[in-house]
Coordinates of C-alpha atoms in Angstrom, one line a residue:
Chain T
M1 CA 3.8 -2.8 -15.2
R2 CA 2.0 -5.9 -16.4
M3 CA -1.2 -5.9 -18.3
R4 CA -4.5 -6.3 -16.2
G5 CA -7.1 -8.5 -16.9
G6 CA -6.9 -12.2 -18.1
S7 CA -10.2 -13.7 -19.1
I8 CA -12.1 -14.4 -15.9
R9 CA -15.4 -13.0 -15.2
T10 CA -15.6 -10.8 -11.9
S11 CA -18.5 -9.0 -10.3
P12 CA -18.0 -5.9 -8.0
C13 CA -18.1 -6.1 -4.3
D14 CA -17.3 -4.1 -1.2
R15 CA -16.2 -4.4 2.4
R16 CA -19.7 -5.1 3.4
D17 CA -19.9 -8.2 1.2
A18 CA -16.4 -9.0 2.4
A19 CA -17.7 -9.1 6.0
L20 CA -20.8 -11.2 5.2
R21 CA -18.7 -13.9 3.2
L22 CA -16.1 -14.0 5.9
A23 CA -18.9 -14.6 8.6
Q24 CA -20.2 -17.4 6.3
A25 CA -16.8 -18.9 6.1
K26 CA -16.3 -18.9 9.8
K27 CA -19.6 -20.6 10.3
L28 CA -19.1 -23.1 7.7
L29 CA -15.6 -23.9 9.1
E30 CA -17.2 -24.2 12.7
Q31 CA -19.8 -26.6 11.2
A32 CA -16.8 -28.5 9.5
D33 CA -15.1 -29.0 12.8
V34 CA -18.3 -30.3 14.4
V35 CA -18.8 -32.8 11.7
A36 CA -15.1 -33.9 11.5
V37 CA -15.5 -35.2 15.2
E38 CA -17.1 -38.3 13.5
R39 CA -14.3 -38.7 10.8
K40 CA -14.3 -42.5 11.2
N41 CA -17.6 -42.5 9.3
P42 CA -16.7 -41.9 5.6
A43 CA -20.0 -39.9 4.9
A44 CA -19.1 -37.7 7.9
A45 CA -15.5 -37.1 6.6
D46 CA -16.9 -36.3 3.1
G47 CA -19.5 -33.9 4.7
A48 CA -16.8 -32.1 6.9
A49 CA -14.5 -31.8 3.9
S50 CA -17.4 -30.3 1.8
L51 CA -18.2 -27.9 4.5
A52 CA -14.5 -26.8 4.8
I53 CA -14.3 -26.3 1.0
L54 CA -17.2 -24.0 1.0
A55 CA -15.6 -22.2 4.1
G56 CA -12.4 -21.8 2.0
I57 CA -14.2 -20.5 -1.1
A58 CA -16.3 -18.0 1.0
A59 CA -13.0 -16.8 2.7
S60 CA -11.5 -16.3 -0.8
D61 CA -14.3 -14.3 -1.8
A62 CA -14.1 -12.1 1.5
G63 CA -10.3 -11.4 0.7
C64 CA -10.9 -10.4 -2.9
C65 CA -13.8 -8.1 -2.0
A66 CA -12.0 -6.3 0.7
A67 CA -8.7 -5.9 -1.2
L68 CA -9.8 -5.8 -4.9
G69 CA -13.4 -4.8 -4.6
R70 CA -14.3 -7.7 -7.2
R71 CA -14.8 -11.3 -6.9
S72 CA -14.8 -14.3 -9.4
R73 CA -18.3 -15.1 -10.8
S74 CA -16.9 -18.0 -12.9
Q75 CA -18.4 -21.4 -12.4
N76 CA -14.9 -22.7 -12.1
H77 CA -13.6 -21.8 -8.6
L78 CA -10.0 -22.3 -9.8
D79 CA -10.4 -19.0 -11.5
A80 CA -10.5 -17.2 -8.1
T81 CA -6.9 -18.2 -7.7
Q82 CA -5.9 -15.6 -10.3
L83 CA -7.5 -12.9 -8.1
L84 CA -6.0 -14.1 -5.0
V85 CA -2.4 -13.8 -6.3
E86 CA -2.9 -10.2 -6.8
I87 CA -3.6 -9.6 -3.1
H88 CA -0.8 -8.3 -0.9
P89 CA 0.5 -9.8 1.5
A90 CA 0.2 -13.6 1.0
G91 CA -2.1 -13.7 -1.8
K92 CA 0.1 -16.5 -3.5
D93 CA -0.2 -18.6 -0.3
A94 CA -3.9 -18.2 -0.3
A95 CA -4.3 -19.2 -3.9
N96 CA -2.2 -22.3 -3.3
A97 CA -4.4 -23.1 -0.2
L98 CA -7.6 -22.7 -2.4
R99 CA -6.0 -25.0 -5.2
R100 CA -5.4 -27.5 -2.7
L101 CA -8.8 -27.5 -1.3
L102 CA -10.5 -27.6 -4.7
S103 CA -8.3 -30.5 -5.6
V104 CA -10.2 -32.5 -2.9
K105 CA -13.7 -30.9 -3.7
D106 CA -15.1 -33.3 -6.4
K107 CA -13.9 -36.3 -4.3
A108 CA -15.8 -34.9 -1.2
N109 CA -18.9 -33.7 -3.0
Y110 CA -19.7 -36.8 -5.1
G111 CA -18.5 -39.5 -2.7
I112 CA -17.2 -41.6 -5.3
V113 CA -14.0 -41.9 -3.5
S114 CA -14.1 -41.1 0.2
V115 CA -11.8 -38.4 1.8
S116 CA -9.2 -40.1 3.8
G117 CA -8.2 -38.7 7.4
A118 CA -5.1 -37.3 6.0
D119 CA -7.1 -35.4 3.2
L120 CA -9.6 -34.1 5.8
D121 CA -6.9 -32.7 8.0
G122 CA -5.2 -31.0 4.9
V123 CA -8.7 -29.6 3.8
L124 CA -9.4 -28.1 7.4
R125 CA -5.9 -26.7 7.7
H126 CA -6.1 -25.0 4.2
A127 CA -9.7 -23.7 5.1
Q128 CA -8.5 -22.3 8.3
A129 CA -5.5 -20.7 6.5
L130 CA -7.9 -19.0 4.0
V131 CA -10.2 -17.7 6.8
A132 CA -7.1 -16.3 8.7
F133 CA -5.9 -14.7 5.4
A134 CA -9.2 -13.1 4.7
E135 CA -9.4 -11.8 8.4
A136 CA -5.9 -10.2 7.8
V137 CA -7.0 -8.7 4.7
M138 CA -10.1 -7.1 6.4
L139 CA -7.8 -5.6 9.0
R140 CA -5.7 -3.6 6.5
Chain P
M1 CA -8.4 7.5 17.1
D2 CA -10.7 6.1 14.5
V3 CA -10.0 2.3 15.2
S4 CA -11.6 1.5 11.7
R5 CA -9.1 3.7 10.1
P6 CA -6.2 4.2 12.4
Y7 CA -3.8 5.3 9.9
S8 CA -5.9 8.5 9.8
A9 CA -4.3 9.6 13.2
V10 CA -1.1 10.2 11.4
S11 CA -2.3 10.4 7.7
P12 CA -5.7 12.3 7.9
T13 CA -5.8 13.2 4.2
L14 CA -7.0 11.0 1.3
E15 CA -3.4 10.1 0.5
G16 CA -3.3 7.8 3.5
E17 CA -6.6 6.4 2.4
V18 CA -5.3 5.7 -1.2
L19 CA -2.0 4.3 0.1
V20 CA -3.6 1.7 2.3
A21 CA -6.0 0.7 -0.4
L22 CA -3.1 0.3 -2.9
S23 CA -1.2 -1.7 -0.3
R24 CA -3.6 -4.6 -0.3
T25 CA -2.8 -5.3 -3.9
T26 CA -0.1 -5.8 -6.6
H27 CA -2.6 -5.4 -9.3
P28 CA -2.6 -2.1 -11.2
L29 CA -6.0 -0.1 -10.5
T30 CA -7.7 2.7 -12.3
G31 CA -8.6 5.9 -10.4
S32 CA -12.3 4.8 -10.3
E33 CA -11.5 1.4 -8.9
I34 CA -9.4 2.9 -6.2
A35 CA -12.1 5.5 -5.4
K36 CA -14.4 2.4 -4.7
L37 CA -11.9 0.8 -2.4
V38 CA -11.2 3.7 -0.3
R39 CA -13.6 4.3 2.7
R40 CA -14.2 8.0 2.3
G41 CA -13.6 10.8 -0.2
T42 CA -14.8 11.5 -3.7
R43 CA -13.6 10.4 -6.9
P44 CA -11.9 13.7 -7.9
G45 CA -10.4 13.9 -4.5
V46 CA -8.9 10.5 -4.9
Q47 CA -7.6 11.5 -8.4
R48 CA -5.9 14.5 -6.9
A49 CA -4.3 12.5 -4.2
L50 CA -3.0 9.9 -6.9
H51 CA -1.4 12.8 -8.8
R52 CA 0.4 14.0 -5.6
L53 CA 1.4 10.5 -4.8
V54 CA 2.7 9.8 -8.3
A55 CA 4.6 13.0 -8.2
H56 CA 6.4 11.8 -5.0
G57 CA 7.1 8.4 -6.6
V58 CA 5.3 6.3 -4.1
V59 CA 2.7 5.5 -6.7
N60 CA 3.6 4.4 -10.2
S61 CA 1.2 5.2 -13.1
Q62 CA 0.9 4.0 -16.6
E63 CA -1.3 4.6 -19.6
A64 CA -3.2 1.5 -20.7
G65 CA -5.4 2.5 -23.6
R66 CA -7.7 5.2 -22.6
A67 CA -7.1 4.5 -18.9
I68 CA -4.4 5.2 -16.5
L69 CA -3.4 2.6 -14.0
Y70 CA -1.9 3.2 -10.7
V71 CA 0.1 0.7 -8.5
L72 CA 2.1 1.1 -5.2
N73 CA 5.8 1.4 -5.8
R74 CA 7.0 -1.3 -3.5
D75 CA 10.7 -0.2 -3.9
H76 CA 10.0 3.3 -2.6
L77 CA 11.7 4.5 0.5
A78 CA 8.5 5.2 2.2
L79 CA 7.2 1.8 1.6
P80 CA 7.7 0.6 5.1
A81 CA 6.0 3.5 6.5
V82 CA 3.0 2.6 4.3
E83 CA 3.1 -1.0 5.3
S84 CA 3.1 0.2 8.9
L85 CA 0.0 2.4 8.4
A86 CA -1.7 -0.3 6.7
G87 CA -0.9 -2.8 9.5
M88 CA -2.1 -0.6 12.4
R89 CA -5.5 -2.3 12.9
A90 CA -3.7 -5.8 13.0
E91 CA -1.2 -4.3 15.3
F92 CA -3.9 -3.1 17.7
L93 CA -5.5 -6.6 17.7
R94 CA -2.0 -8.2 18.2
R95 CA -1.3 -5.9 21.3
M96 CA -4.7 -6.7 22.9
R97 CA -4.2 -10.6 22.5
E98 CA -0.7 -10.4 23.7
A99 CA -1.8 -8.5 26.7
I100 CA -4.6 -10.9 27.7
A101 CA -2.4 -13.8 27.1
G102 CA -0.3 -12.6 29.8
W103 CA -3.1 -12.3 32.5
A104 CA -2.5 -14.3 35.6
V105 CA -5.9 -15.2 35.8
Q106 CA -7.0 -16.2 32.2
P107 CA -10.4 -15.3 30.9
V108 CA -12.9 -17.8 29.4
H109 CA -13.3 -15.5 26.3
V110 CA -12.6 -11.9 25.1
A111 CA -13.9 -10.3 22.0
L112 CA -14.1 -6.9 20.4
F113 CA -17.5 -6.1 19.1
G114 CA -19.5 -3.1 18.0
S115 CA -18.0 -0.6 15.4
A116 CA -14.4 -1.2 16.5
A117 CA -15.2 -5.0 15.3
R118 CA -17.1 -4.1 12.3
G119 CA -14.7 -1.3 11.3
D120 CA -17.3 1.5 11.0
G121 CA -16.6 3.7 14.2
D122 CA -15.2 7.2 14.2
V123 CA -12.6 9.1 16.3
E124 CA -15.2 9.4 19.2
A125 CA -16.4 5.8 19.3
D126 CA -16.0 3.7 22.4
I127 CA -14.0 0.5 22.0
D128 CA -16.5 -2.4 23.0
V129 CA -14.9 -5.2 24.6
L130 CA -16.7 -8.3 26.1
I131 CA -15.1 -10.4 28.6
V132 CA -16.4 -13.7 30.0
R133 CA -15.0 -14.3 33.5
P134 CA -14.5 -17.8 34.8
E135 CA -17.5 -18.8 37.0
E136 CA -15.0 -19.6 40.0
I137 CA -13.7 -16.0 40.0
E138 CA -15.5 -13.5 41.9
E139 CA -16.3 -10.1 40.1
E140 CA -14.4 -8.2 42.6
D141 CA -11.3 -10.6 42.9
Q142 CA -8.4 -8.4 43.2
M143 CA -6.1 -9.8 40.9
W144 CA -8.8 -10.1 38.2
R145 CA -9.7 -6.5 38.8
A146 CA -6.3 -5.2 38.6
Q147 CA -5.5 -7.1 35.3
V148 CA -8.7 -5.9 33.7
G149 CA -8.2 -2.4 34.7
A150 CA -4.6 -2.3 33.6
F151 CA -5.9 -3.8 30.0
E152 CA -8.4 -1.0 29.8
D153 CA -5.6 1.5 30.6
A154 CA -3.5 0.2 28.0
V155 CA -6.0 0.2 25.3
T156 CA -6.8 3.8 26.1
R157 CA -3.2 4.7 26.1
W158 CA -2.8 2.8 22.5
T159 CA -5.7 4.6 20.8
G160 CA -7.0 7.6 22.8
N161 CA -10.5 5.9 23.1
R162 CA -12.4 4.8 26.0
V163 CA -12.9 1.1 26.6
A164 CA -16.7 0.3 27.0
L165 CA -16.3 -3.0 29.0
S166 CA -19.0 -5.6 29.2
E167 CA -17.9 -8.2 31.7
I168 CA -20.3 -11.3 32.2
S169 CA -19.7 -14.6 34.0
E170 CA -20.0 -18.0 32.1
S171 CA -23.4 -18.5 33.5
E172 CA -24.5 -15.1 32.2
A173 CA -23.0 -15.8 28.9
E174 CA -25.0 -19.0 28.6
R175 CA -28.3 -17.2 29.7
L176 CA -27.7 -14.5 27.0
R177 CA -27.1 -17.1 24.2
R178 CA -30.3 -19.1 25.5
D179 CA -32.3 -16.0 25.5
R180 CA -31.2 -14.8 22.1
S181 CA -30.7 -11.4 23.3
P182 CA -29.9 -8.7 20.8
I183 CA -26.3 -8.5 22.0
A184 CA -26.1 -12.3 21.2
K185 CA -27.0 -11.8 17.7
E186 CA -24.5 -8.8 17.5
L187 CA -21.7 -11.0 19.0
E188 CA -22.4 -14.0 16.7
R189 CA -22.3 -11.6 13.6
D190 CA -19.3 -9.1 14.4
A191 CA -17.2 -10.4 17.3
V192 CA -13.6 -10.4 16.7
V193 CA -12.0 -13.1 19.1
L194 CA -9.0 -11.6 21.5
A195 CA -8.9 -14.9 23.6
G196 CA -10.9 -18.0 23.8
A197 CA -11.5 -21.1 21.6
E198 CA -14.9 -20.3 20.0
N199 CA -15.8 -17.8 17.3
D200 CA -19.0 -17.0 19.3
P201 CA -18.2 -15.5 22.8
L202 CA -21.6 -16.8 24.1
R203 CA -20.8 -20.4 23.3
C204 CA -17.5 -20.4 25.1
T205 CA -18.6 -21.9 28.4
R206 CA -16.3 -24.8 29.5

């Protein structure tokens, strides 16, 4: 049996928190889809990507709360991937999806480099995958 | 059946609760952490259930300092049964979605709501289902009624629970949304989509 822990900071949460974060994730993803319609406008593409990334982070929290009873409270969202891999099944896939989302995060948030159409498709797909993952965890 | 904890139909003791909680993670947990994850039972009750499960080898335990950590033994012969118990709610949704996908007259939207969607019901709770009927289909359309009736019967056979059906037309859905009725807020918050594109059943009109 491997040792527990790692150094990431977590806070306790329960299924009620999970349901709330999942509802937020769905709403954010819905908004991301609406904004993404105007994807030819670079500002809209960045905005849609930012919303989808927030949706993915909220869905990750939901999955962690439902399965583990705790979520990351680190400023570094990448730390949440260490919790996601502990969730069965599909925790590793969820961690990968979050990692991919976060790789686009700064680009989208600061607008220094605009999110391309391909990036936006990927971001929306990964966010959808995380929402589906959280829904599946909630059903167990 | 308690749709929020369907595994309790065949595993009504705390062992079922503990196994399902452990099935969600590969991470070793303390008894106290497991007690927080199960949906009912006391900490001493969970501890007793863990001891029994360890004795059967389906849960592994290991000392870590002063704590004892527990993890599901995923090589155990009983593991497929545990996975099956943990997957019962997902299987229930899958069956409902599959049944609706086979309807000859497709609905605009179908959603589970109420306690079955929130996961806080009990054995006696009705299963609340909202169906948005296409505007061009009469409420008493024979084919429509036959498929909705067959769906209700199937859900009752699968669960033992009565279906509380709320059937509305597209224009009624639009009106409920516009008026911000209490059910509109409940649906927006809790609905689990069974058919239809939108997350919010009342925003589904074509």
